[in-house]
PDB file of C-alpha atoms in Angstrom:
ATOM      1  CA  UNK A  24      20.115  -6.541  22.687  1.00 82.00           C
ATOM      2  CA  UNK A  25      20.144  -3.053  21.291  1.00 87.00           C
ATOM      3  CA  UNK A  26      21.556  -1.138  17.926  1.00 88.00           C
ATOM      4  CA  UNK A  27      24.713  -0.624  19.237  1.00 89.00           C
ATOM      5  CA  UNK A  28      25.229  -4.482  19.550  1.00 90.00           C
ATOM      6  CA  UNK A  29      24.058  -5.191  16.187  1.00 91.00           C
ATOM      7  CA  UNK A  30      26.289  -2.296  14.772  1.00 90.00           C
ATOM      8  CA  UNK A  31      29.440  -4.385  16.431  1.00 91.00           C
ATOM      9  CA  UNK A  32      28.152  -7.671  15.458  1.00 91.00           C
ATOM     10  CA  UNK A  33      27.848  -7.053  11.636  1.00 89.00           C
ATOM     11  CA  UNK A  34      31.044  -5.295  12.046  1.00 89.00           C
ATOM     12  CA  UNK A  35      32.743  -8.441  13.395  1.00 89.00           C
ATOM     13  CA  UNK A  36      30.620 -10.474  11.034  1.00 88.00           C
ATOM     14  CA  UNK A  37      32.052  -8.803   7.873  1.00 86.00           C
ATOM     15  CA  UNK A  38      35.935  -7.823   8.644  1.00 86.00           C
ATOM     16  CA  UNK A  39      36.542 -11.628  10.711  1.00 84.00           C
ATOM     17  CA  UNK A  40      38.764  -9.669  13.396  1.00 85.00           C
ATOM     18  CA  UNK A  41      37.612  -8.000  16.526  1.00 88.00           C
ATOM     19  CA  UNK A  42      40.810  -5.161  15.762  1.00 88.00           C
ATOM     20  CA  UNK A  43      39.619  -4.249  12.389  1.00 87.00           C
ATOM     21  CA  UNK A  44      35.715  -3.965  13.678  1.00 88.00           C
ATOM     22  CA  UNK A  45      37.005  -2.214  16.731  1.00 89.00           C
ATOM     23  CA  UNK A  46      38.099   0.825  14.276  1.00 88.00           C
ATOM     24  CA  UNK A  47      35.446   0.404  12.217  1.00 86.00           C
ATOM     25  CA  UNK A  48      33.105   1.614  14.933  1.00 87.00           C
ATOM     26  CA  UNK A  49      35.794   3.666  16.733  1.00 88.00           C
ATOM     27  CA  UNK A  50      35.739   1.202  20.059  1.00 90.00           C
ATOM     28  CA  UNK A  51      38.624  -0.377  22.067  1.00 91.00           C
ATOM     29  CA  UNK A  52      38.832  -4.228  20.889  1.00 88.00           C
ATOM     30  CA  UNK A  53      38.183  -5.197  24.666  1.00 90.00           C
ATOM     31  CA  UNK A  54      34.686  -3.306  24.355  1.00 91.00           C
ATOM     32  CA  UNK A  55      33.647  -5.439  21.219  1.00 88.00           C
ATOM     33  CA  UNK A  56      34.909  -8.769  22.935  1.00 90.00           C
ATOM     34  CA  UNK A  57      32.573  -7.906  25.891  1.00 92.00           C
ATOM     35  CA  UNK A  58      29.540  -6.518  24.289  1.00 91.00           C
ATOM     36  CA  UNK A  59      29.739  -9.768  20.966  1.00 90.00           C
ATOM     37  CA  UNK A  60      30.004 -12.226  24.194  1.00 91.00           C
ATOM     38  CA  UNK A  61      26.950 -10.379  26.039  1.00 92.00           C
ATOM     39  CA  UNK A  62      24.863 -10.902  22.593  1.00 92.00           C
ATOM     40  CA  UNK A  63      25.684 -14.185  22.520  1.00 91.00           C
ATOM     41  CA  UNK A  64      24.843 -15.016  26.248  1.00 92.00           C
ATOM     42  CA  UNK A  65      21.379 -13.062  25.360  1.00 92.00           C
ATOM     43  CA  UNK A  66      20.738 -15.391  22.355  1.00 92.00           C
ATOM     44  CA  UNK A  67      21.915 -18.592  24.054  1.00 93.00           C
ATOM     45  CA  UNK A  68      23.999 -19.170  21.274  1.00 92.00           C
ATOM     46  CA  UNK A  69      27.578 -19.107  19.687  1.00 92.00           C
ATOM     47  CA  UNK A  70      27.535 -16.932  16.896  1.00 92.00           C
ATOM     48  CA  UNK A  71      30.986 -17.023  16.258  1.00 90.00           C
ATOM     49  CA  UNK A  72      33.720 -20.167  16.092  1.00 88.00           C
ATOM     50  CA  UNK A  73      37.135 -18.599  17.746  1.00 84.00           C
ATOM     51  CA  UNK A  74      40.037 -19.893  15.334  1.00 78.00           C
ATOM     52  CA  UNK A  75      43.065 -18.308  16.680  1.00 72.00           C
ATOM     53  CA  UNK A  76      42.994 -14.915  16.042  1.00 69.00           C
ATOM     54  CA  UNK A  77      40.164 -14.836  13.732  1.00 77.00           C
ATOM     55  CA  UNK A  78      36.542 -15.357  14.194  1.00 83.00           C
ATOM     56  CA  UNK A  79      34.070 -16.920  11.650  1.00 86.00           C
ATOM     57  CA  UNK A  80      30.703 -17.275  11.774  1.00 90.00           C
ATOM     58  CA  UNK A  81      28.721 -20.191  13.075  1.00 90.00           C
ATOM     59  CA  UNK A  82      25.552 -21.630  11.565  1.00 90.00           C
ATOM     60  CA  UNK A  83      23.655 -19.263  13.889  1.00 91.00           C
ATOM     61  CA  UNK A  84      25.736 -16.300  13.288  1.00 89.00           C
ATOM     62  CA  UNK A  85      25.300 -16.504   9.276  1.00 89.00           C
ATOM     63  CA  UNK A  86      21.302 -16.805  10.194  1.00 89.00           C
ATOM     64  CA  UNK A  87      21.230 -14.225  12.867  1.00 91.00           C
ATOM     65  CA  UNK A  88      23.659 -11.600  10.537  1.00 89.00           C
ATOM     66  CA  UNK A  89      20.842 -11.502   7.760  1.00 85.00           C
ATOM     67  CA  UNK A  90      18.111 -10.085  10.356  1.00 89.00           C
ATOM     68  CA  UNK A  91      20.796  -7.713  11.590  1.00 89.00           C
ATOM     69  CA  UNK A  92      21.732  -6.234   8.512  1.00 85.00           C
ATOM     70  CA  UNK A  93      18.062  -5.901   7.747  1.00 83.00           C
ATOM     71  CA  UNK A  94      17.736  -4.173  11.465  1.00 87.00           C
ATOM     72  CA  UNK A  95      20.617  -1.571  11.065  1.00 83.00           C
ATOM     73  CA  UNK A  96      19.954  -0.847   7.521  1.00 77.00           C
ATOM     74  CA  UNK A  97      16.084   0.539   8.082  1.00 77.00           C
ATOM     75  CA  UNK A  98      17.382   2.467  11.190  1.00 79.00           C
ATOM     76  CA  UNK A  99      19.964   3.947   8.382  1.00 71.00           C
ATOM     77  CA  UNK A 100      17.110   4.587   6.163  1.00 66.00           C
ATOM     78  CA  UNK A 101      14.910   6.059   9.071  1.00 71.00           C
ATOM     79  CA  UNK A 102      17.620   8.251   9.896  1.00 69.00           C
ATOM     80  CA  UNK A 103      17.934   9.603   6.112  1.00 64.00           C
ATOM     81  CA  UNK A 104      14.080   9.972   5.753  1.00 60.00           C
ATOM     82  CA  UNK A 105      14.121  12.309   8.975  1.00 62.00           C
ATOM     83  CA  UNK A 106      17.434  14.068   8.873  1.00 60.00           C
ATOM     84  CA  UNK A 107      18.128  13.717   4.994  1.00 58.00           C
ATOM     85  CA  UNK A 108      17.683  16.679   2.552  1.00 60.00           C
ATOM     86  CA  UNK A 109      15.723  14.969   0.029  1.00 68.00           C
ATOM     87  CA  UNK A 110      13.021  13.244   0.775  1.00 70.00           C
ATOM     88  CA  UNK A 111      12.165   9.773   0.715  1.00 73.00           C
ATOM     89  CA  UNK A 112      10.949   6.586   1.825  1.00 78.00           C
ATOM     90  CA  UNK A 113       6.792   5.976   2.924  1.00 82.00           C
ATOM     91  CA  UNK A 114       4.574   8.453   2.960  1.00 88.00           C
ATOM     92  CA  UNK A 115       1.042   7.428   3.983  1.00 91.00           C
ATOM     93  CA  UNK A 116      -1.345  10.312   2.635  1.00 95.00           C
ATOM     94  CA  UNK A 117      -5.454  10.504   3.679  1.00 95.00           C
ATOM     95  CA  UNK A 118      -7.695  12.453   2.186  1.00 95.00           C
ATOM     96  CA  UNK A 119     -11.163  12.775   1.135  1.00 92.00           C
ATOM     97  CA  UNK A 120     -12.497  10.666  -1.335  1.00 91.00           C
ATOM     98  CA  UNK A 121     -13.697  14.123  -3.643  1.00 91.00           C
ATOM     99  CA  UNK A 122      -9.787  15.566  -3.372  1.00 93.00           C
ATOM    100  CA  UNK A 123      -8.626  11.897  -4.200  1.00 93.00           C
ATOM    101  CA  UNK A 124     -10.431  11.439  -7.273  1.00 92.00           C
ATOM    102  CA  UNK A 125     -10.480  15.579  -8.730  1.00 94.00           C
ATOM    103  CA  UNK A 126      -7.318  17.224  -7.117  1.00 94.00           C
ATOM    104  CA  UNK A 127      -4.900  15.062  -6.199  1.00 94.00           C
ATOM    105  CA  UNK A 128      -3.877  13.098  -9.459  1.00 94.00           C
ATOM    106  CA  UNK A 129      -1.667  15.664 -10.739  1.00 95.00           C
ATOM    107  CA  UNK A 130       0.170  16.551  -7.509  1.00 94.00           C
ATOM    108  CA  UNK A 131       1.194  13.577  -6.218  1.00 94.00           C
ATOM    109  CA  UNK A 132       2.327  12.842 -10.346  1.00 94.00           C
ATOM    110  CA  UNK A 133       4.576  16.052 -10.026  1.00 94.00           C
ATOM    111  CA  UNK A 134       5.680  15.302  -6.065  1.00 93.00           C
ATOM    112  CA  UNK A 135       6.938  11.420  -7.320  1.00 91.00           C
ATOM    113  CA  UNK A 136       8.569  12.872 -10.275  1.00 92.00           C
ATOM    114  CA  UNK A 137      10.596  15.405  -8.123  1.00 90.00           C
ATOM    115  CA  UNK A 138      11.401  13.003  -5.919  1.00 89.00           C
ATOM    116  CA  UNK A 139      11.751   9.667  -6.366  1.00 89.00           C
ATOM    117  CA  UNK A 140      12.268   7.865  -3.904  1.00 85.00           C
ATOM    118  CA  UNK A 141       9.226   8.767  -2.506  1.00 87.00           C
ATOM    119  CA  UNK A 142       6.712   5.588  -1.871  1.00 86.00           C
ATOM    120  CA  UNK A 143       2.731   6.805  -1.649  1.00 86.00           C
ATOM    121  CA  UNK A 144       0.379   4.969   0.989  1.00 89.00           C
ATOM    122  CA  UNK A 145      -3.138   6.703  -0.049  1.00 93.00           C
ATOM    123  CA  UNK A 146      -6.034   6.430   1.614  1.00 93.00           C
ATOM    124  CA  UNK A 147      -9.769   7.747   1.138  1.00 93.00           C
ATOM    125  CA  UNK A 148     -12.256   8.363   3.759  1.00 90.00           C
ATOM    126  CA  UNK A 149     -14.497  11.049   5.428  1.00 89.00           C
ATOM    127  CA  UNK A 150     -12.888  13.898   7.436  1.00 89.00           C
ATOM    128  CA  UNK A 151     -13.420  12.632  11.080  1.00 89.00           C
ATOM    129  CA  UNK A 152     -11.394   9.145   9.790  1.00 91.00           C
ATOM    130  CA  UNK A 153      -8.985  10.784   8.536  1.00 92.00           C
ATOM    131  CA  UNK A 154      -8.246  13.197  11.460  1.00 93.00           C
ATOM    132  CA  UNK A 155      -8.129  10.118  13.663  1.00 91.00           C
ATOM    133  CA  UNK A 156      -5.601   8.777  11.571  1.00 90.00           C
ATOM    134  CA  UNK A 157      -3.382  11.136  11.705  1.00 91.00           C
ATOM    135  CA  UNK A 158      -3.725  11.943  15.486  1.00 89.00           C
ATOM    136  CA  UNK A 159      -2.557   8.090  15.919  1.00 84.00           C
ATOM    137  CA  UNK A 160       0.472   8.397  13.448  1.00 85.00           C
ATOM    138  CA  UNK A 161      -0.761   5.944  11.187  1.00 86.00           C
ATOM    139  CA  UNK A 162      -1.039   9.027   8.605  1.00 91.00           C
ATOM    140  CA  UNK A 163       1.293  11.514   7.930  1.00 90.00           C
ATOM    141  CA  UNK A 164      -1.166  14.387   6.606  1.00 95.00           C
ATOM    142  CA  UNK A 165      -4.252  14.071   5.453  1.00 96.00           C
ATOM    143  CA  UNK A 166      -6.581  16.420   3.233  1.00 96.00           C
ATOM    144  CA  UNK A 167     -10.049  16.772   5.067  1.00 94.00           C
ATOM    145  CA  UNK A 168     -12.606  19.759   5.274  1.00 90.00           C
ATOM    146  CA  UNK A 169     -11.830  22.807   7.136  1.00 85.00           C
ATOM    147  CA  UNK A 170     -11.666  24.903   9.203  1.00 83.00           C
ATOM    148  CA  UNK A 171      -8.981  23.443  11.389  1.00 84.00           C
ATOM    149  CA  UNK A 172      -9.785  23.743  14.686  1.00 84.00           C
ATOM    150  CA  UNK A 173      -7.958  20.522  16.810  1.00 88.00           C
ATOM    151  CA  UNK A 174      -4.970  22.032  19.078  1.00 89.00           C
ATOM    152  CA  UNK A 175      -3.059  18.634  18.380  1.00 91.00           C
ATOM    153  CA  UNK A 176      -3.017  19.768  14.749  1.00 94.00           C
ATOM    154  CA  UNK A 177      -1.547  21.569  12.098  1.00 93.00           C
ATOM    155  CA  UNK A 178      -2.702  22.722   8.449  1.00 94.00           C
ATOM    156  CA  UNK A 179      -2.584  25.144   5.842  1.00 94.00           C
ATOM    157  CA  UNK A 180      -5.768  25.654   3.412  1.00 94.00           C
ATOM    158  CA  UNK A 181      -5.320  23.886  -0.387  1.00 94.00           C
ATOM    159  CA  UNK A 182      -8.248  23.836  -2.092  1.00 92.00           C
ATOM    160  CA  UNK A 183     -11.913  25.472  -2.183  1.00 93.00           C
ATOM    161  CA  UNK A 184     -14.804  23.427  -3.094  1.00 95.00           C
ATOM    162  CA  UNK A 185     -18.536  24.891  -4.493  1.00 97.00           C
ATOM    163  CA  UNK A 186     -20.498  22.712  -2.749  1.00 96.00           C
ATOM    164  CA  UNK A 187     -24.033  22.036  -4.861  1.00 97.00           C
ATOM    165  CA  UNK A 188     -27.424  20.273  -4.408  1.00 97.00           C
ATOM    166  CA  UNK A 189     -27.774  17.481  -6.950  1.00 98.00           C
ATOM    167  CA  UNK A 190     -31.099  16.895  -7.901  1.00 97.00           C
ATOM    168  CA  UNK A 191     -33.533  14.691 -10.196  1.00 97.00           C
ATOM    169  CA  UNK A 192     -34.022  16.367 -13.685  1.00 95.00           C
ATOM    170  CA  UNK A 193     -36.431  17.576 -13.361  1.00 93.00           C
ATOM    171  CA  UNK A 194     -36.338  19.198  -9.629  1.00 95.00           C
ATOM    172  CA  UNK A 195     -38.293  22.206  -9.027  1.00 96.00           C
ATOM    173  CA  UNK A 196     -35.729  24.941  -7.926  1.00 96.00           C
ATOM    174  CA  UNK A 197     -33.659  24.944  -4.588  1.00 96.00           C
ATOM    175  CA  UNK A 198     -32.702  27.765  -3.560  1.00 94.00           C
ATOM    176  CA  UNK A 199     -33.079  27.610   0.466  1.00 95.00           C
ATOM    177  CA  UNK A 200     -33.551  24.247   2.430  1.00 96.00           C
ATOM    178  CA  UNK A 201     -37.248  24.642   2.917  1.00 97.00           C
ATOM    179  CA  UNK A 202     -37.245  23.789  -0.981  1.00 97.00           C
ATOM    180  CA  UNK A 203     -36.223  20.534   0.017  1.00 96.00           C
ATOM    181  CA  UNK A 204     -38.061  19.873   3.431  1.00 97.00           C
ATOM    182  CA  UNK A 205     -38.634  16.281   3.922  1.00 96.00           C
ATOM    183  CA  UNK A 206     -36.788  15.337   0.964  1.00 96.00           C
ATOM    184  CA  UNK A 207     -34.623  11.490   0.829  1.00 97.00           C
ATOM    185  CA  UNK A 208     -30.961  12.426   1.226  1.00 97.00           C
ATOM    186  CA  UNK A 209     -27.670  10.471   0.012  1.00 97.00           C
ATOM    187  CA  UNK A 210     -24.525  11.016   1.944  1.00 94.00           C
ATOM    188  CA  UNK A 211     -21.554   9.532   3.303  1.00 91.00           C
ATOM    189  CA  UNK A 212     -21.356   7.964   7.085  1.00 88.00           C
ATOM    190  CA  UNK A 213     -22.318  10.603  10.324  1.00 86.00           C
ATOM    191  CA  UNK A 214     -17.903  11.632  10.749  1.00 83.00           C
ATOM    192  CA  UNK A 215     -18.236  12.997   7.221  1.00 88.00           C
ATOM    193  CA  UNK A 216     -17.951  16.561   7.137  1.00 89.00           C
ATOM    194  CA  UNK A 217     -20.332  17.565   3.977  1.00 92.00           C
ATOM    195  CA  UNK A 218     -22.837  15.398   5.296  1.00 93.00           C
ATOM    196  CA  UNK A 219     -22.940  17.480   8.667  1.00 93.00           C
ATOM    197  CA  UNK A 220     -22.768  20.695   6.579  1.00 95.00           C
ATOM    198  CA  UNK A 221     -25.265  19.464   4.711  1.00 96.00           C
ATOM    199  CA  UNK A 222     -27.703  18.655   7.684  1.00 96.00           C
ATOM    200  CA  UNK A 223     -26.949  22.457   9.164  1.00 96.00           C
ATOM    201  CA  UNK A 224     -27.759  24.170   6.355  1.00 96.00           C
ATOM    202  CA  UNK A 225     -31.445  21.950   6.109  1.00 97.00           C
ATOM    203  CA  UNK A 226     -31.328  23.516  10.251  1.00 96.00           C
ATOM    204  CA  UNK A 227     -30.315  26.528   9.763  1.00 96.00           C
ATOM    205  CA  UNK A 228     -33.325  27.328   7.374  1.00 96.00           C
ATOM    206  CA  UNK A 229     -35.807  25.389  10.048  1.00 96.00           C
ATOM    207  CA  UNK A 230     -35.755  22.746   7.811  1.00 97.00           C
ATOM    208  CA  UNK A 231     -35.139  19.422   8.388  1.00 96.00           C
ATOM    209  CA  UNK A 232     -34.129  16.368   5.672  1.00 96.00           C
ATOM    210  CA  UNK A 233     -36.118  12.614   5.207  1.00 96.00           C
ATOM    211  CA  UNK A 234     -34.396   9.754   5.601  1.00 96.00           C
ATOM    212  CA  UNK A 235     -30.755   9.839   5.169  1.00 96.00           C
ATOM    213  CA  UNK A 236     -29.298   6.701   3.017  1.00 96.00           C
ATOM    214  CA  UNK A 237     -25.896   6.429   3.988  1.00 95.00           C
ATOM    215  CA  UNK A 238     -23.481   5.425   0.434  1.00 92.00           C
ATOM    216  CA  UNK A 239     -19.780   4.336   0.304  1.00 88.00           C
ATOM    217  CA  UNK A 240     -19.468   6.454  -3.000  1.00 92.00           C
ATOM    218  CA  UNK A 241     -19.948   9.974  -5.100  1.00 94.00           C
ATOM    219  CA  UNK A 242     -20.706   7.519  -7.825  1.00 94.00           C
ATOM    220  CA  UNK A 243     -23.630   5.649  -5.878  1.00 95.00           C
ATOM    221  CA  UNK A 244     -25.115   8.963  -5.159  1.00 96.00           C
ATOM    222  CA  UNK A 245     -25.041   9.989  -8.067  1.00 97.00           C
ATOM    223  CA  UNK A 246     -26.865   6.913  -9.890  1.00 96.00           C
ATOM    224  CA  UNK A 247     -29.556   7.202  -6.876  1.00 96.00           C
ATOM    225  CA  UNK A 248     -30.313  10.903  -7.796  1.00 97.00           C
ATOM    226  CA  UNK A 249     -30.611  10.311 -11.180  1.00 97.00           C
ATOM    227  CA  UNK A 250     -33.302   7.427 -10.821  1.00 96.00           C
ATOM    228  CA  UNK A 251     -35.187  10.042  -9.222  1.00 95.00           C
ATOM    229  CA  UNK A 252     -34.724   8.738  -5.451  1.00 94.00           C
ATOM    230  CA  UNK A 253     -33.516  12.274  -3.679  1.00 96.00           C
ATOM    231  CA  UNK A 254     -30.642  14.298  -3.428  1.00 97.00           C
ATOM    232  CA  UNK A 255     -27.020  14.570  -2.681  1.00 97.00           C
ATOM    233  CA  UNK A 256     -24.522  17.311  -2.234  1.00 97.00           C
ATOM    234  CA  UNK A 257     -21.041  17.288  -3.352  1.00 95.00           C
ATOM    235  CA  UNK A 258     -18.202  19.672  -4.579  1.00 95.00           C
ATOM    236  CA  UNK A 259     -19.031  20.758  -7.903  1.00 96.00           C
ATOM    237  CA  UNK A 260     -15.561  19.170  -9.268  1.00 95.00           C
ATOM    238  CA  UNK A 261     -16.368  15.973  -7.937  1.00 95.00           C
ATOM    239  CA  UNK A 262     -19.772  15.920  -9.997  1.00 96.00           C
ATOM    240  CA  UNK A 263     -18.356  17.018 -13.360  1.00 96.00           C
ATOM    241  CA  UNK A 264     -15.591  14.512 -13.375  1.00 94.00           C
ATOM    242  CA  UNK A 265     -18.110  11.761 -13.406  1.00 94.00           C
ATOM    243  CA  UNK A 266     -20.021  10.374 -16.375  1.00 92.00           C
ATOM    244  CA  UNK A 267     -23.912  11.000 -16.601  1.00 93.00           C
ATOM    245  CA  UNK A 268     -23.301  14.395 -14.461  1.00 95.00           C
ATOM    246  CA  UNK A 269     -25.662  15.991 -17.107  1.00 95.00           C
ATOM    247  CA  UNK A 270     -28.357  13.500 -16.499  1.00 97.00           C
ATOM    248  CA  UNK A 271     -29.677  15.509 -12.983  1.00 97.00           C
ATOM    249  CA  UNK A 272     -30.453  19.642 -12.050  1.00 97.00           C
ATOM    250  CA  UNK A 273     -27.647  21.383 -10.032  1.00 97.00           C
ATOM    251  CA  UNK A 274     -28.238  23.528  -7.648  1.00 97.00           C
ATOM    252  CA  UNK A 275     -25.315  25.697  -5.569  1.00 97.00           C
ATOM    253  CA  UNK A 276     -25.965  26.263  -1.974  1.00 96.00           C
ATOM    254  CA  UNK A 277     -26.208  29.494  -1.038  1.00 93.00           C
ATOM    255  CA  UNK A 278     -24.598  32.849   0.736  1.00 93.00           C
ATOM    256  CA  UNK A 279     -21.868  31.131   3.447  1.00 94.00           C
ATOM    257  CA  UNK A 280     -22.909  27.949   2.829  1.00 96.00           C
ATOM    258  CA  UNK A 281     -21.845  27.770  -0.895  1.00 96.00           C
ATOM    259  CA  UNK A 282     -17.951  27.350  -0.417  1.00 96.00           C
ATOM    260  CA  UNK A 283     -15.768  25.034   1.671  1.00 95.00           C
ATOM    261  CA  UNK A 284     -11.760  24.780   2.450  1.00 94.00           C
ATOM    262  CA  UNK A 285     -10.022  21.845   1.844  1.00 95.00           C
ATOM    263  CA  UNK A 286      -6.876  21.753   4.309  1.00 95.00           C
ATOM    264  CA  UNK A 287      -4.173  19.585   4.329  1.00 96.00           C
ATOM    265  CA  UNK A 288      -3.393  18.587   8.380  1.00 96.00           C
ATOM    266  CA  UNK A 289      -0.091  17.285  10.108  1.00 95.00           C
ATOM    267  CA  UNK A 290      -0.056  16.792  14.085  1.00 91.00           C
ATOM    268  CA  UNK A 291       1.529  19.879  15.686  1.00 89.00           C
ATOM    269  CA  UNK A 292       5.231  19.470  15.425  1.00 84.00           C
ATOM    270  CA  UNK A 293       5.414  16.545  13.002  1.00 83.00           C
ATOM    271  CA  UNK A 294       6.062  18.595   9.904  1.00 83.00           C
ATOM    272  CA  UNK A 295       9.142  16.166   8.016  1.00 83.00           C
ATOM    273  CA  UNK A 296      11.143  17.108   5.186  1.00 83.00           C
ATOM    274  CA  UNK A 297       8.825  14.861   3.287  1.00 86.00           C
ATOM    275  CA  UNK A 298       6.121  16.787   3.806  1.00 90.00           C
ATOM    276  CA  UNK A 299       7.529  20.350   4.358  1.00 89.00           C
ATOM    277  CA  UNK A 300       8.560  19.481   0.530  1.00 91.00           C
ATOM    278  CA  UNK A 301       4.843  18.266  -0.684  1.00 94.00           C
ATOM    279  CA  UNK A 302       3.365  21.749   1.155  1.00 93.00           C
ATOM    280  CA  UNK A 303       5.716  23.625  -0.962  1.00 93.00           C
ATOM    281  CA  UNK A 304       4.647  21.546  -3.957  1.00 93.00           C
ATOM    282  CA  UNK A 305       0.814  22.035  -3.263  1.00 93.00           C
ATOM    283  CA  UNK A 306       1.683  26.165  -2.639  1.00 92.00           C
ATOM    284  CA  UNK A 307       3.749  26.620  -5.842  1.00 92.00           C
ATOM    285  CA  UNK A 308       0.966  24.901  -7.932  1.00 91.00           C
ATOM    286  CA  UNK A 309      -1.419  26.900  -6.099  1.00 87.00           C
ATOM    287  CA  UNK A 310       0.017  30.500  -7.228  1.00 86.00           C
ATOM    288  CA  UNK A 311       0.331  29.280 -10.471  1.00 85.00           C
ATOM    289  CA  UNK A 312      -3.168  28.394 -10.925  1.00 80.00           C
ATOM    290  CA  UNK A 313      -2.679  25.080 -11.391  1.00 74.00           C
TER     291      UNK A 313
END
């Protein structure tokens, strides 16, 4: 069974004559006769009763047109979503769980309105996830920290973060990691990018953190930090978006440590209309300060 015999069937199926299909689809009558009685020899069944010159469908047939149509009409919308001008159709979209929640709201609002037809798939998680993700198809793009260094992958650099220290209240200063030596740490899982920049930078300074309580949330940080437990670091937008971000001491990291690139990544070579069309979004808001 392939496309081509589906294409003939549901031609068959709708017009009741083997000539009038056979110009539908621009083949010799003969070709449909052969290729309908193939399907049918493949499906053990009759999906046609022959009445003279016309053909109407068997029991089968009527069940076995509904799939068909359903077959040939997403390969017609595949084709469109590659090939097709506009976009359209699923987009499945990671990112990180800071660009989720502070930058992406207002893009994806202007990308639907522009188009569509477009249906979002969005999913959170920490950059290594994410990267995975997309290396395996299941994502189209993804927003994770940069740099981008894969050579199955493409990007282009979105958005830059100020990454900051959040500490207790009342938190003597920290301004180099020996201020925190030792210190209880809140951070995402070990493929999550801050938390590895934040474990170089304690390094770097021959300093080294306390126990590191792994969280499934900014929020849960937060509420741990603010108890007094230890600290967390995060993108500065992330913190002020969320309630009670008054209630702790902030502290940015500094010299090359203080600023990180948030890149939206394709694999090499997969860049659709779709998302050819949401880069240009994400650049035009970008020179417009937006």
């Amino acid at each position: 069974m392939d496309l081509t015999q589906l294409e003939m069937f549901n031609a068959v199926a709708e017009s009741g004559s083997i000539t009038a299909a056979a110009k539908r689809v621009h083949r010799v009558p003969s070709n449909l006769t052969t290729r309908i009685q193939k399907l049918e020899e493949e499906l053990g069944v009759a999906l046609f009763i022959r009445e003279n010159q016309r053909l109407r469908l068997s029991s089968a047939g009527h069940s076995f047109l509904r799939y068909s149509q359903r077959i040939t009409g997403l390969v017609d919308e595949a084709r469109r979503v590659v090939a097709g001008d506009e976009p359209e159709g699923l987009f499945a979209l990671g990112s990180l769980e800071s660009a989720a929640a502070v930058r992406l709201p207002l893009p994806l609002a202007r990308f639907k309105q522009r188009y569509p037809k477009i249906q979002f798939n969005l999913v959170t998680g920490p950059s290594g996830t994410m990267i995975d993700a997309v290396l395996d198809g299941s994502l189209s793009a993804a927003f994770v920290d940069g740099p981008l260094l894969h050579p199955q992958l493409d990007g282009v650099p979105v958005f830059e973060e100020e990454m900051v220290i959040v500490a207790p209240a009342e938190h003597a200063p920290l301004t180099r990691a020996r201020d925190a030596d030792g210190e209880q740490v809140y951070a995402f899982r070990a493929n999550c990018s801050y938390r590895r920049h934040f474990e170089s930078w304690f390094h770097d300074d021959g300093a080294r953190p306390g126990h590191i309580h792994e969280m499934e949330s900014y929020h849960g940080m937060l509420a741990c930090v603010i108890a007094g437990a230890g600290l967390a670091l995060m993108p500065r937008s992330m913190l002020e978006s969320m309630p009670a971000h008054d209630q702790v001491s902030v502290w940015p990291l500094a010299g090359h440590w203080r600023y990180l690139a948030t890149w939206l990544i394709w694999r090499r070579g997969a860049l659709t209309p779709t998302l050819e069309a949401f880069t240009a979004l994400l650049a035009e808001m970008k020179s417009a300060g937006v």
